[in-house]
Amino acid sequence: MEILQAPFMQRALIAAVLIGVTAPAIGIYLVQRRQALMGDGIGHVALTGVGLGFLLSWSPVWTATLVSVGGAVTMELIRAYGRTRGDIALAMLFYGGMSGGVLLINLAPNGSNANLLSFLFGSLSTVSSQDVISISVLAAFVVLVTVGLRRQLFAVSQDEEFARVTGLPVRTLNLLVAVTAAVTVTVAMRVVGLLLVSALMVVPVAAAQQVTRSFAVTFVLAVVIGTTVSVGGTVTSYYQDVPPGATIVLLAIGLFVVLTVLATPLARRRARALTARETPEGPAEGPAEGLRQGPPEGNRSEPATERSVKAVPGARRAGDDIAV
């Protein structure tokens, strides 16, 4: 295939597969914690790391990783201990991170608006061999955490108080989720872009939730969807000459809409089946059941709709219990 003969596309496809696996893998925990926009805040902070890398002539991937990890940990600590609400902390990450990144890139001797745009929205041609190695190492860390500690992270994401009662280190696990999300952002920034990476962490999970009911199945399907749209968007970007990040996100949203439409009849069928199971059965009819149709005269003060069968004093003379 022509697309596999170009070295830059080989690197881009490898990065796309790694991104498709890691972004939904950590995104499912953020969705459970109702922190779907956390990736956006980290992405803005990571831009400061990118600018710092250009200014110091270091690898932007590693400087972005260090800065975004620091920002994610700070935001988690503010949420846990500070009086400031989490949404305000997230806003500070948005504005401060973006401003710092733009300023540092413009101060760097080899920085330019082209470099800035490639990190904001992704670029296939800028993925180098060194980037692939860095992304592979970081992706291995994300997979190790999200799969190896899935039970503990799920418990903390569902109910922190319950997890604390069971003896789990809730504070440490919360910080680990924040660090892993920050690493995922830097993994995806080369292809998807810092401004769009949060969508790849959230949309595949939301799409999988439309047709699944268990956490494990949702996890697997979200990773499959993420990998599919990442590779599909990268290939489409090569042939149609369109931005890869925007293409990947639009494919993910389109798949979400399709699965939502397909899942609607299934959800209605499940609701009807559940209603049918919960509907109480009517009272037995006929003398074959050995029960009368109602209480004797003078005992009609109790409602006739009770489902239980109980003995009424004096009924034993007839040899039967009376349904009331």
PDB file of C-alpha atoms in Angstrom:
ATOM      1  CA  MET A   1       0.000   0.000   0.000  1.00  0.00           C
ATOM      2  CA  GLU A   2       1.157   3.502  -0.830  1.00  0.00           C
ATOM      3  CA  ILE A   3       0.317   4.842   2.606  1.00  0.00           C
ATOM      4  CA  LEU A   4       2.636   2.357   4.310  1.00  0.00           C
ATOM      5  CA  GLN A   5       5.575   3.212   2.094  1.00  0.00           C
ATOM      6  CA  ALA A   6       5.923   6.742   3.462  1.00  0.00           C
ATOM      7  CA  PRO A   7       8.073   6.712   6.638  1.00  0.00           C
ATOM      8  CA  PHE A   8       6.188   9.614   8.221  1.00  0.00           C
ATOM      9  CA  MET A   9       2.876   7.764   7.763  1.00  0.00           C
ATOM     10  CA  GLN A  10       4.316   4.647   9.378  1.00  0.00           C
ATOM     11  CA  ARG A  11       5.192   6.720  12.418  1.00  0.00           C
ATOM     12  CA  ALA A  12       1.826   8.478  12.377  1.00  0.00           C
ATOM     13  CA  LEU A  13      -0.101   5.189  12.220  1.00  0.00           C
ATOM     14  CA  ILE A  14       1.878   3.726  15.116  1.00  0.00           C
ATOM     15  CA  ALA A  15       1.135   6.842  17.149  1.00  0.00           C
ATOM     16  CA  ALA A  16      -2.545   6.692  16.138  1.00  0.00           C
ATOM     17  CA  VAL A  17      -2.896   3.112  17.398  1.00  0.00           C
ATOM     18  CA  LEU A  18      -1.255   3.992  20.716  1.00  0.00           C
ATOM     19  CA  ILE A  19      -3.493   7.038  21.088  1.00  0.00           C
ATOM     20  CA  GLY A  20      -6.611   5.050  20.238  1.00  0.00           C
ATOM     21  CA  VAL A  21      -5.825   2.581  23.013  1.00  0.00           C
ATOM     22  CA  THR A  22      -4.689   4.944  25.756  1.00  0.00           C
ATOM     23  CA  ALA A  23      -7.164   7.830  25.461  1.00  0.00           C
ATOM     24  CA  PRO A  24     -10.381   5.803  26.076  1.00  0.00           C
ATOM     25  CA  ALA A  25      -8.572   3.615  28.634  1.00  0.00           C
ATOM     26  CA  ILE A  26      -8.138   6.556  31.008  1.00  0.00           C
ATOM     27  CA  GLY A  27     -11.173   8.414  29.700  1.00  0.00           C
ATOM     28  CA  ILE A  28     -13.585   5.826  31.082  1.00  0.00           C
ATOM     29  CA  TYR A  29     -12.466   6.656  34.634  1.00  0.00           C
ATOM     30  CA  LEU A  30     -12.784  10.391  34.018  1.00  0.00           C
ATOM     31  CA  VAL A  31     -16.324   9.892  32.712  1.00  0.00           C
ATOM     32  CA  GLN A  32     -17.218   7.830  35.787  1.00  0.00           C
ATOM     33  CA  ARG A  33     -15.812  10.602  38.019  1.00  0.00           C
ATOM     34  CA  ARG A  34     -17.718  13.277  36.041  1.00  0.00           C
ATOM     35  CA  GLN A  35     -14.443  14.948  35.071  1.00  0.00           C
ATOM     36  CA  ALA A  36     -14.860  14.685  31.328  1.00  0.00           C
ATOM     37  CA  LEU A  37     -13.313  18.125  30.769  1.00  0.00           C
ATOM     38  CA  MET A  38     -10.205  17.382  32.797  1.00  0.00           C
ATOM     39  CA  GLY A  39      -8.309  16.465  29.628  1.00  0.00           C
ATOM     40  CA  ASP A  40      -9.070  19.910  28.212  1.00  0.00           C
ATOM     41  CA  GLY A  41      -7.520  21.661  31.188  1.00  0.00           C
ATOM     42  CA  ILE A  42      -4.457  19.432  31.101  1.00  0.00           C
ATOM     43  CA  GLY A  43      -4.111  20.050  27.367  1.00  0.00           C
ATOM     44  CA  HIS A  44      -3.927  23.787  27.932  1.00  0.00           C
ATOM     45  CA  VAL A  45      -1.288  23.346  30.631  1.00  0.00           C
ATOM     46  CA  ALA A  46       0.706  20.998  28.393  1.00  0.00           C
ATOM     47  CA  LEU A  47       1.038  23.838  25.896  1.00  0.00           C
ATOM     48  CA  THR A  48       3.235  25.611  28.451  1.00  0.00           C
ATOM     49  CA  GLY A  49       5.436  22.508  28.497  1.00  0.00           C
ATOM     50  CA  VAL A  50       5.660  22.572  24.717  1.00  0.00           C
ATOM     51  CA  GLY A  51       6.754  26.214  24.781  1.00  0.00           C
ATOM     52  CA  LEU A  52       9.294  25.413  27.477  1.00  0.00           C
ATOM     53  CA  GLY A  53      10.715  22.637  25.318  1.00  0.00           C
ATOM     54  CA  PHE A  54      11.199  25.008  22.382  1.00  0.00           C
ATOM     55  CA  LEU A  55      12.719  27.648  24.621  1.00  0.00           C
ATOM     56  CA  LEU A  56      15.233  25.223  26.163  1.00  0.00           C
ATOM     57  CA  SER A  57      15.770  23.192  22.964  1.00  0.00           C
ATOM     58  CA  TRP A  58      14.555  20.025  24.694  1.00  0.00           C
ATOM     59  CA  SER A  59      12.069  17.423  23.520  1.00  0.00           C
ATOM     60  CA  PRO A  60       8.599  19.047  23.682  1.00  0.00           C
ATOM     61  CA  VAL A  61       7.002  15.674  24.485  1.00  0.00           C
ATOM     62  CA  TRP A  62       8.930  15.236  27.733  1.00  0.00           C
ATOM     63  CA  THR A  63       8.687  18.864  28.854  1.00  0.00           C
ATOM     64  CA  ALA A  64       4.946  18.790  28.134  1.00  0.00           C
ATOM     65  CA  THR A  65       4.677  15.583  30.172  1.00  0.00           C
ATOM     66  CA  LEU A  66       6.408  17.121  33.188  1.00  0.00           C
ATOM     67  CA  VAL A  67       4.396  20.336  33.101  1.00  0.00           C
ATOM     68  CA  SER A  68       1.043  18.631  32.491  1.00  0.00           C
ATOM     69  CA  VAL A  69       1.662  16.146  35.314  1.00  0.00           C
ATOM     70  CA  GLY A  70       2.420  19.046  37.643  1.00  0.00           C
ATOM     71  CA  GLY A  71      -0.739  20.849  36.534  1.00  0.00           C
ATOM     72  CA  ALA A  72      -2.931  17.757  36.918  1.00  0.00           C
ATOM     73  CA  VAL A  73      -1.598  17.039  40.408  1.00  0.00           C
ATOM     74  CA  THR A  74      -2.140  20.679  41.403  1.00  0.00           C
ATOM     75  CA  MET A  75      -5.711  20.599  40.157  1.00  0.00           C
ATOM     76  CA  GLU A  76      -6.432  17.360  42.043  1.00  0.00           C
ATOM     77  CA  LEU A  77      -4.967  18.755  45.268  1.00  0.00           C
ATOM     78  CA  ILE A  78      -7.032  21.924  44.925  1.00  0.00           C
ATOM     79  CA  ARG A  79     -10.139  19.825  44.392  1.00  0.00           C
ATOM     80  CA  ALA A  80      -9.397  17.641  47.414  1.00  0.00           C
ATOM     81  CA  TYR A  81      -8.125  20.181  49.939  1.00  0.00           C
ATOM     82  CA  GLY A  82      -8.770  23.696  48.746  1.00  0.00           C
ATOM     83  CA  ARG A  83     -11.797  25.842  49.283  1.00  0.00           C
ATOM     84  CA  THR A  84     -11.857  26.665  45.612  1.00  0.00           C
ATOM     85  CA  ARG A  85     -14.224  24.535  43.603  1.00  0.00           C
ATOM     86  CA  GLY A  86     -12.929  22.151  40.962  1.00  0.00           C
ATOM     87  CA  ASP A  87     -14.395  24.125  38.067  1.00  0.00           C
ATOM     88  CA  ILE A  88     -12.489  27.253  39.119  1.00  0.00           C
ATOM     89  CA  ALA A  89      -9.259  25.283  39.346  1.00  0.00           C
ATOM     90  CA  LEU A  90      -9.974  23.915  35.878  1.00  0.00           C
ATOM     91  CA  ALA A  91     -10.520  27.443  34.549  1.00  0.00           C
ATOM     92  CA  MET A  92      -7.190  28.569  35.964  1.00  0.00           C
ATOM     93  CA  LEU A  93      -5.483  25.702  34.153  1.00  0.00           C
ATOM     94  CA  PHE A  94      -7.215  26.705  30.917  1.00  0.00           C
ATOM     95  CA  TYR A  95      -6.173  30.342  30.946  1.00  0.00           C
ATOM     96  CA  GLY A  96      -2.776  30.114  32.598  1.00  0.00           C
ATOM     97  CA  GLY A  97      -1.632  27.139  30.558  1.00  0.00           C
ATOM     98  CA  MET A  98      -2.649  28.575  27.214  1.00  0.00           C
ATOM     99  CA  SER A  99      -1.153  31.985  27.951  1.00  0.00           C
ATOM    100  CA  GLY A 100       2.129  30.534  29.168  1.00  0.00           C
ATOM    101  CA  GLY A 101       2.453  28.291  26.141  1.00  0.00           C
ATOM    102  CA  VAL A 102       1.839  31.051  23.597  1.00  0.00           C
ATOM    103  CA  LEU A 103       4.286  33.365  25.368  1.00  0.00           C
ATOM    104  CA  LEU A 104       7.094  30.813  25.639  1.00  0.00           C
ATOM    105  CA  ILE A 105       6.775  29.630  22.038  1.00  0.00           C
ATOM    106  CA  ASN A 106       7.047  33.212  20.790  1.00  0.00           C
ATOM    107  CA  LEU A 107      10.099  33.791  22.990  1.00  0.00           C
ATOM    108  CA  ALA A 108      11.831  30.648  21.715  1.00  0.00           C
ATOM    109  CA  PRO A 109      14.417  31.250  18.941  1.00  0.00           C
ATOM    110  CA  ASN A 110      13.042  28.387  16.819  1.00  0.00           C
ATOM    111  CA  GLY A 111       9.390  28.829  17.761  1.00  0.00           C
ATOM    112  CA  SER A 112       6.712  29.903  15.295  1.00  0.00           C
ATOM    113  CA  ASN A 113       2.963  29.942  14.791  1.00  0.00           C
ATOM    114  CA  ALA A 114       3.313  26.861  12.592  1.00  0.00           C
ATOM    115  CA  ASN A 115       4.831  24.937  15.488  1.00  0.00           C
ATOM    116  CA  LEU A 116       2.052  26.159  17.748  1.00  0.00           C
ATOM    117  CA  LEU A 117      -0.709  25.044  15.387  1.00  0.00           C
ATOM    118  CA  SER A 118       0.820  21.604  14.892  1.00  0.00           C
ATOM    119  CA  PHE A 119       0.645  20.963  18.633  1.00  0.00           C
ATOM    120  CA  LEU A 120      -2.793  22.498  19.043  1.00  0.00           C
ATOM    121  CA  PHE A 121      -4.530  20.534  16.280  1.00  0.00           C
ATOM    122  CA  GLY A 122      -2.112  17.727  15.396  1.00  0.00           C
ATOM    123  CA  SER A 123       0.059  17.068  12.379  1.00  0.00           C
ATOM    124  CA  LEU A 124       1.085  13.842  10.653  1.00  0.00           C
ATOM    125  CA  SER A 125       4.358  15.098   9.229  1.00  0.00           C
ATOM    126  CA  THR A 126       5.744  16.287  12.582  1.00  0.00           C
ATOM    127  CA  VAL A 127       5.805  12.843  14.264  1.00  0.00           C
ATOM    128  CA  SER A 128       9.473  11.907  14.478  1.00  0.00           C
ATOM    129  CA  SER A 129      11.129   8.617  15.376  1.00  0.00           C
ATOM    130  CA  GLN A 130      12.053  10.052  18.775  1.00  0.00           C
ATOM    131  CA  ASP A 131       8.413  11.002  19.299  1.00  0.00           C
ATOM    132  CA  VAL A 132       7.309   7.438  18.543  1.00  0.00           C
ATOM    133  CA  ILE A 133       9.714   6.069  21.154  1.00  0.00           C
ATOM    134  CA  SER A 134       8.540   8.593  23.746  1.00  0.00           C
ATOM    135  CA  ILE A 135       4.873   7.961  22.962  1.00  0.00           C
ATOM    136  CA  SER A 136       5.388   4.190  23.195  1.00  0.00           C
ATOM    137  CA  VAL A 137       6.986   4.453  26.649  1.00  0.00           C
ATOM    138  CA  LEU A 138       4.249   6.756  27.939  1.00  0.00           C
ATOM    139  CA  ALA A 139       1.488   4.616  26.407  1.00  0.00           C
ATOM    140  CA  ALA A 140       2.888   1.517  28.131  1.00  0.00           C
ATOM    141  CA  PHE A 141       2.617   3.344  31.463  1.00  0.00           C
ATOM    142  CA  VAL A 142      -1.006   4.329  30.771  1.00  0.00           C
ATOM    143  CA  VAL A 143      -2.025   0.777  29.814  1.00  0.00           C
ATOM    144  CA  LEU A 144      -0.236  -0.679  32.829  1.00  0.00           C
ATOM    145  CA  VAL A 145      -2.103   1.628  35.211  1.00  0.00           C
ATOM    146  CA  THR A 146      -5.556   1.505  33.614  1.00  0.00           C
ATOM    147  CA  VAL A 147      -5.608  -2.277  33.163  1.00  0.00           C
ATOM    148  CA  GLY A 148      -3.535  -3.424  36.122  1.00  0.00           C
ATOM    149  CA  LEU A 149      -5.411  -1.259  38.649  1.00  0.00           C
ATOM    150  CA  ARG A 150      -8.818  -1.326  36.979  1.00  0.00           C
ATOM    151  CA  ARG A 151     -10.684  -2.699  40.025  1.00  0.00           C
ATOM    152  CA  GLN A 152      -9.229  -0.130  42.415  1.00  0.00           C
ATOM    153  CA  LEU A 153      -9.688   2.775  39.985  1.00  0.00           C
ATOM    154  CA  PHE A 154     -13.261   1.719  39.258  1.00  0.00           C
ATOM    155  CA  ALA A 155     -14.085   1.591  42.974  1.00  0.00           C
ATOM    156  CA  VAL A 156     -12.656   5.071  43.569  1.00  0.00           C
ATOM    157  CA  SER A 157     -14.394   6.482  40.504  1.00  0.00           C
ATOM    158  CA  GLN A 158     -17.775   5.114  41.577  1.00  0.00           C
ATOM    159  CA  ASP A 159     -17.794   5.988  45.279  1.00  0.00           C
ATOM    160  CA  GLU A 160     -14.814   7.486  47.090  1.00  0.00           C
ATOM    161  CA  GLU A 161     -16.349   7.045  50.543  1.00  0.00           C
ATOM    162  CA  PHE A 162     -17.038   3.367  49.991  1.00  0.00           C
ATOM    163  CA  ALA A 163     -13.536   2.865  48.595  1.00  0.00           C
ATOM    164  CA  ARG A 164     -12.061   4.611  51.645  1.00  0.00           C
ATOM    165  CA  VAL A 165     -14.062   2.383  54.003  1.00  0.00           C
ATOM    166  CA  THR A 166     -12.786  -0.736  52.250  1.00  0.00           C
ATOM    167  CA  GLY A 167      -9.208   0.373  52.886  1.00  0.00           C
ATOM    168  CA  LEU A 168      -8.187   1.614  49.437  1.00  0.00           C
ATOM    169  CA  PRO A 169      -5.659   4.497  49.274  1.00  0.00           C
ATOM    170  CA  VAL A 170      -8.157   6.915  47.746  1.00  0.00           C
ATOM    171  CA  ARG A 171      -5.869   9.951  47.770  1.00  0.00           C
ATOM    172  CA  THR A 172      -3.070   8.076  46.012  1.00  0.00           C
ATOM    173  CA  LEU A 173      -5.421   6.584  43.427  1.00  0.00           C
ATOM    174  CA  ASN A 174      -6.949   9.984  42.668  1.00  0.00           C
ATOM    175  CA  LEU A 175      -3.502  11.428  42.073  1.00  0.00           C
ATOM    176  CA  LEU A 176      -2.622   8.435  39.912  1.00  0.00           C
ATOM    177  CA  VAL A 177      -5.688   9.050  37.731  1.00  0.00           C
ATOM    178  CA  ALA A 178      -4.668  12.694  37.328  1.00  0.00           C
ATOM    179  CA  VAL A 179      -1.081  11.776  36.421  1.00  0.00           C
ATOM    180  CA  THR A 180      -2.225   9.113  33.955  1.00  0.00           C
ATOM    181  CA  ALA A 181      -4.599  11.571  32.280  1.00  0.00           C
ATOM    182  CA  ALA A 182      -1.747  14.065  31.941  1.00  0.00           C
ATOM    183  CA  VAL A 183       0.506  11.442  30.359  1.00  0.00           C
ATOM    184  CA  THR A 184      -2.283  10.482  27.948  1.00  0.00           C
ATOM    185  CA  VAL A 185      -2.639  14.083  26.812  1.00  0.00           C
ATOM    186  CA  THR A 186       1.039  14.268  25.859  1.00  0.00           C
ATOM    187  CA  VAL A 187       0.791  10.897  24.119  1.00  0.00           C
ATOM    188  CA  ALA A 188      -2.001  12.190  21.876  1.00  0.00           C
ATOM    189  CA  MET A 189      -0.888  15.762  21.232  1.00  0.00           C
ATOM    190  CA  ARG A 190       1.273  14.973  18.192  1.00  0.00           C
ATOM    191  CA  VAL A 191      -1.541  13.453  16.132  1.00  0.00           C
ATOM    192  CA  VAL A 192      -4.815  14.660  17.669  1.00  0.00           C
ATOM    193  CA  GLY A 193      -3.659  17.975  19.110  1.00  0.00           C
ATOM    194  CA  LEU A 194      -3.855  19.428  22.599  1.00  0.00           C
ATOM    195  CA  LEU A 195      -7.201  21.134  22.043  1.00  0.00           C
ATOM    196  CA  LEU A 196      -8.945  18.008  20.751  1.00  0.00           C
ATOM    197  CA  VAL A 197      -7.399  15.210  22.804  1.00  0.00           C
ATOM    198  CA  SER A 198     -10.106  15.448  25.475  1.00  0.00           C
ATOM    199  CA  ALA A 199     -12.718  14.488  22.884  1.00  0.00           C
ATOM    200  CA  LEU A 200     -10.903  11.236  22.134  1.00  0.00           C
ATOM    201  CA  MET A 201     -10.831  10.478  25.857  1.00  0.00           C
ATOM    202  CA  VAL A 202     -14.580  11.009  26.280  1.00  0.00           C
ATOM    203  CA  VAL A 203     -16.501  10.397  23.028  1.00  0.00           C
ATOM    204  CA  PRO A 204     -15.497   6.719  22.488  1.00  0.00           C
ATOM    205  CA  VAL A 205     -16.515   5.976  26.082  1.00  0.00           C
ATOM    206  CA  ALA A 206     -19.850   7.743  25.625  1.00  0.00           C
ATOM    207  CA  ALA A 207     -20.415   5.842  22.380  1.00  0.00           C
ATOM    208  CA  ALA A 208     -19.665   2.490  24.000  1.00  0.00           C
ATOM    209  CA  GLN A 209     -22.041   3.242  26.873  1.00  0.00           C
ATOM    210  CA  GLN A 210     -24.926   3.455  24.426  1.00  0.00           C
ATOM    211  CA  VAL A 211     -24.835  -0.283  23.708  1.00  0.00           C
ATOM    212  CA  THR A 212     -23.164  -1.837  26.759  1.00  0.00           C
ATOM    213  CA  ARG A 213     -24.188  -2.323  30.375  1.00  0.00           C
ATOM    214  CA  SER A 214     -21.048  -3.537  32.188  1.00  0.00           C
ATOM    215  CA  PHE A 215     -17.800  -1.716  32.912  1.00  0.00           C
ATOM    216  CA  ALA A 216     -15.554  -4.387  31.384  1.00  0.00           C
ATOM    217  CA  VAL A 217     -17.447  -4.516  28.083  1.00  0.00           C
ATOM    218  CA  THR A 218     -17.609  -0.724  27.935  1.00  0.00           C
ATOM    219  CA  PHE A 219     -13.843  -0.537  28.491  1.00  0.00           C
ATOM    220  CA  VAL A 220     -13.053  -2.962  25.666  1.00  0.00           C
ATOM    221  CA  LEU A 221     -15.536  -1.454  23.213  1.00  0.00           C
ATOM    222  CA  ALA A 222     -14.335   2.097  23.955  1.00  0.00           C
ATOM    223  CA  VAL A 223     -10.749   1.065  23.185  1.00  0.00           C
ATOM    224  CA  VAL A 224     -11.877  -0.585  19.945  1.00  0.00           C
ATOM    225  CA  ILE A 225     -13.798   2.538  18.931  1.00  0.00           C
ATOM    226  CA  GLY A 226     -10.882   4.804  19.855  1.00  0.00           C
ATOM    227  CA  THR A 227      -8.413   2.752  17.838  1.00  0.00           C
ATOM    228  CA  THR A 228     -10.762   2.556  14.850  1.00  0.00           C
ATOM    229  CA  VAL A 229     -11.428   6.283  14.621  1.00  0.00           C
ATOM    230  CA  SER A 230      -7.767   7.153  15.260  1.00  0.00           C
ATOM    231  CA  VAL A 231      -6.502   4.967  12.431  1.00  0.00           C
ATOM    232  CA  GLY A 232      -9.433   5.904  10.192  1.00  0.00           C
ATOM    233  CA  GLY A 233      -8.918   9.614  10.788  1.00  0.00           C
ATOM    234  CA  THR A 234      -5.196   9.347  10.142  1.00  0.00           C
ATOM    235  CA  VAL A 235      -5.735   7.514   6.848  1.00  0.00           C
ATOM    236  CA  THR A 236      -8.446   9.973   5.797  1.00  0.00           C
ATOM    237  CA  SER A 237      -6.145  12.873   6.623  1.00  0.00           C
ATOM    238  CA  TYR A 238      -3.451  11.423   4.370  1.00  0.00           C
ATOM    239  CA  TYR A 239      -5.690  10.934   1.340  1.00  0.00           C
ATOM    240  CA  GLN A 240      -7.913  14.018   1.688  1.00  0.00           C
ATOM    241  CA  ASP A 241      -5.281  16.431   3.045  1.00  0.00           C
ATOM    242  CA  VAL A 242      -7.369  17.458   6.061  1.00  0.00           C
ATOM    243  CA  PRO A 243      -6.282  17.997   9.689  1.00  0.00           C
ATOM    244  CA  PRO A 244      -5.936  14.619  11.439  1.00  0.00           C
ATOM    245  CA  GLY A 245      -7.153  15.738  14.873  1.00  0.00           C
ATOM    246  CA  ALA A 246     -10.398  17.244  13.617  1.00  0.00           C
ATOM    247  CA  THR A 247     -11.030  14.244  11.364  1.00  0.00           C
ATOM    248  CA  ILE A 248     -10.532  11.758  14.211  1.00  0.00           C
ATOM    249  CA  VAL A 249     -12.878  13.651  16.531  1.00  0.00           C
ATOM    250  CA  LEU A 250     -15.597  14.027  13.885  1.00  0.00           C
ATOM    251  CA  LEU A 251     -15.422  10.309  13.106  1.00  0.00           C
ATOM    252  CA  ALA A 252     -15.806   9.551  16.809  1.00  0.00           C
ATOM    253  CA  ILE A 253     -18.815  11.855  17.118  1.00  0.00           C
ATOM    254  CA  GLY A 254     -20.377  10.344  13.990  1.00  0.00           C
ATOM    255  CA  LEU A 255     -19.967   6.847  15.418  1.00  0.00           C
ATOM    256  CA  PHE A 256     -21.514   8.039  18.679  1.00  0.00           C
ATOM    257  CA  VAL A 257     -24.588   9.282  16.799  1.00  0.00           C
ATOM    258  CA  VAL A 258     -24.916   6.006  14.886  1.00  0.00           C
ATOM    259  CA  LEU A 259     -24.677   3.883  18.027  1.00  0.00           C
ATOM    260  CA  THR A 260     -27.165   6.135  19.809  1.00  0.00           C
ATOM    261  CA  VAL A 261     -29.704   5.694  17.014  1.00  0.00           C
ATOM    262  CA  LEU A 262     -29.186   1.937  16.957  1.00  0.00           C
ATOM    263  CA  ALA A 263     -29.379   1.662  20.741  1.00  0.00           C
ATOM    264  CA  THR A 264     -32.718   3.481  21.090  1.00  0.00           C
ATOM    265  CA  PRO A 265     -34.925   0.508  20.032  1.00  0.00           C
ATOM    266  CA  LEU A 266     -32.799  -1.799  22.171  1.00  0.00           C
ATOM    267  CA  ALA A 267     -33.273   0.427  25.209  1.00  0.00           C
ATOM    268  CA  ARG A 268     -37.037   0.509  24.677  1.00  0.00           C
ATOM    269  CA  ARG A 269     -37.162  -3.274  24.368  1.00  0.00           C
ATOM    270  CA  ARG A 270     -35.227  -3.648  27.612  1.00  0.00           C
ATOM    271  CA  ALA A 271     -37.539  -1.192  29.353  1.00  0.00           C
ATOM    272  CA  ARG A 272     -40.644  -3.106  28.207  1.00  0.00           C
ATOM    273  CA  ALA A 273     -39.140  -6.409  29.350  1.00  0.00           C
ATOM    274  CA  LEU A 274     -38.278  -4.915  32.751  1.00  0.00           C
ATOM    275  CA  THR A 275     -41.786  -3.497  33.118  1.00  0.00           C
ATOM    276  CA  ALA A 276     -43.306  -6.844  32.241  1.00  0.00           C
ATOM    277  CA  ARG A 277     -41.245  -8.590  34.909  1.00  0.00           C
ATOM    278  CA  GLU A 278     -42.196  -6.049  37.551  1.00  0.00           C
ATOM    279  CA  THR A 279     -45.931  -6.043  36.780  1.00  0.00           C
ATOM    280  CA  PRO A 280     -47.808  -7.921  39.585  1.00  0.00           C
ATOM    281  CA  GLU A 281     -49.801 -10.935  38.595  1.00  0.00           C
ATOM    282  CA  GLY A 282     -53.549 -10.892  39.199  1.00  0.00           C
ATOM    283  CA  PRO A 283     -55.262 -13.136  41.801  1.00  0.00           C
ATOM    284  CA  ALA A 284     -55.818 -16.736  40.906  1.00  0.00           C
ATOM    285  CA  GLU A 285     -59.267 -17.596  39.628  1.00  0.00           C
ATOM    286  CA  GLY A 286     -61.394 -20.670  39.974  1.00  0.00           C
ATOM    287  CA  PRO A 287     -61.970 -23.179  42.753  1.00  0.00           C
ATOM    288  CA  ALA A 288     -59.045 -25.273  41.566  1.00  0.00           C
ATOM    289  CA  GLU A 289     -56.637 -22.981  43.440  1.00  0.00           C
ATOM    290  CA  GLY A 290     -58.466 -23.700  46.727  1.00  0.00           C
ATOM    291  CA  LEU A 291     -58.913 -19.947  47.351  1.00  0.00           C
ATOM    292  CA  ARG A 292     -62.085 -17.873  47.414  1.00  0.00           C
ATOM    293  CA  GLN A 293     -62.414 -14.729  45.328  1.00  0.00           C
ATOM    294  CA  GLY A 294     -62.606 -12.325  48.279  1.00  0.00           C
ATOM    295  CA  PRO A 295     -63.181 -11.986  52.011  1.00  0.00           C
ATOM    296  CA  PRO A 296     -66.468 -13.028  53.585  1.00  0.00           C
ATOM    297  CA  GLU A 297     -69.171 -10.469  54.240  1.00  0.00           C
ATOM    298  CA  GLY A 298     -68.225  -8.122  57.045  1.00  0.00           C
ATOM    299  CA  ASN A 299     -64.464  -8.354  56.398  1.00  0.00           C
ATOM    300  CA  ARG A 300     -64.221  -6.033  53.375  1.00  0.00           C
ATOM    301  CA  SER A 301     -62.389  -3.285  55.220  1.00  0.00           C
ATOM    302  CA  GLU A 302     -59.041  -4.547  53.869  1.00  0.00           C
ATOM    303  CA  PRO A 303     -58.259  -3.859  50.222  1.00  0.00           C
ATOM    304  CA  ALA A 304     -58.803  -6.688  47.759  1.00  0.00           C
ATOM    305  CA  THR A 305     -55.657  -5.869  45.794  1.00  0.00           C
ATOM    306  CA  GLU A 306     -53.116  -7.351  48.211  1.00  0.00           C
ATOM    307  CA  ARG A 307     -50.936  -9.990  46.626  1.00  0.00           C
ATOM    308  CA  SER A 308     -50.231 -11.883  49.813  1.00  0.00           C
ATOM    309  CA  VAL A 309     -52.349 -14.684  51.196  1.00  0.00           C
ATOM    310  CA  LYS A 310     -52.930 -14.687  54.922  1.00  0.00           C
ATOM    311  CA  ALA A 311     -55.084 -16.621  57.356  1.00  0.00           C
ATOM    312  CA  VAL A 312     -58.204 -14.878  58.667  1.00  0.00           C
ATOM    313  CA  PRO A 313     -59.472 -15.964  62.121  1.00  0.00           C
ATOM    314  CA  GLY A 314     -62.327 -18.407  61.741  1.00  0.00           C
ATOM    315  CA  ALA A 315     -61.501 -19.317  58.177  1.00  0.00           C
ATOM    316  CA  ARG A 316     -60.030 -22.659  59.221  1.00  0.00           C
ATOM    317  CA  ARG A 317     -63.563 -23.950  59.777  1.00  0.00           C
ATOM    318  CA  ALA A 318     -63.979 -24.184  56.061  1.00  0.00           C
ATOM    319  CA  GLY A 319     -60.593 -25.893  55.770  1.00  0.00           C
ATOM    320  CA  ASP A 320     -59.054 -23.106  53.616  1.00  0.00           C
ATOM    321  CA  ASP A 321     -57.170 -19.854  53.969  1.00  0.00           C
ATOM    322  CA  ILE A 322     -58.919 -16.841  52.504  1.00  0.00           C
ATOM    323  CA  ALA A 323     -57.274 -14.564  49.972  1.00  0.00           C
ATOM    324  CA  VAL A 324     -57.613 -10.946  50.892  1.00  0.00           C
TER     325      VAL A 324
END
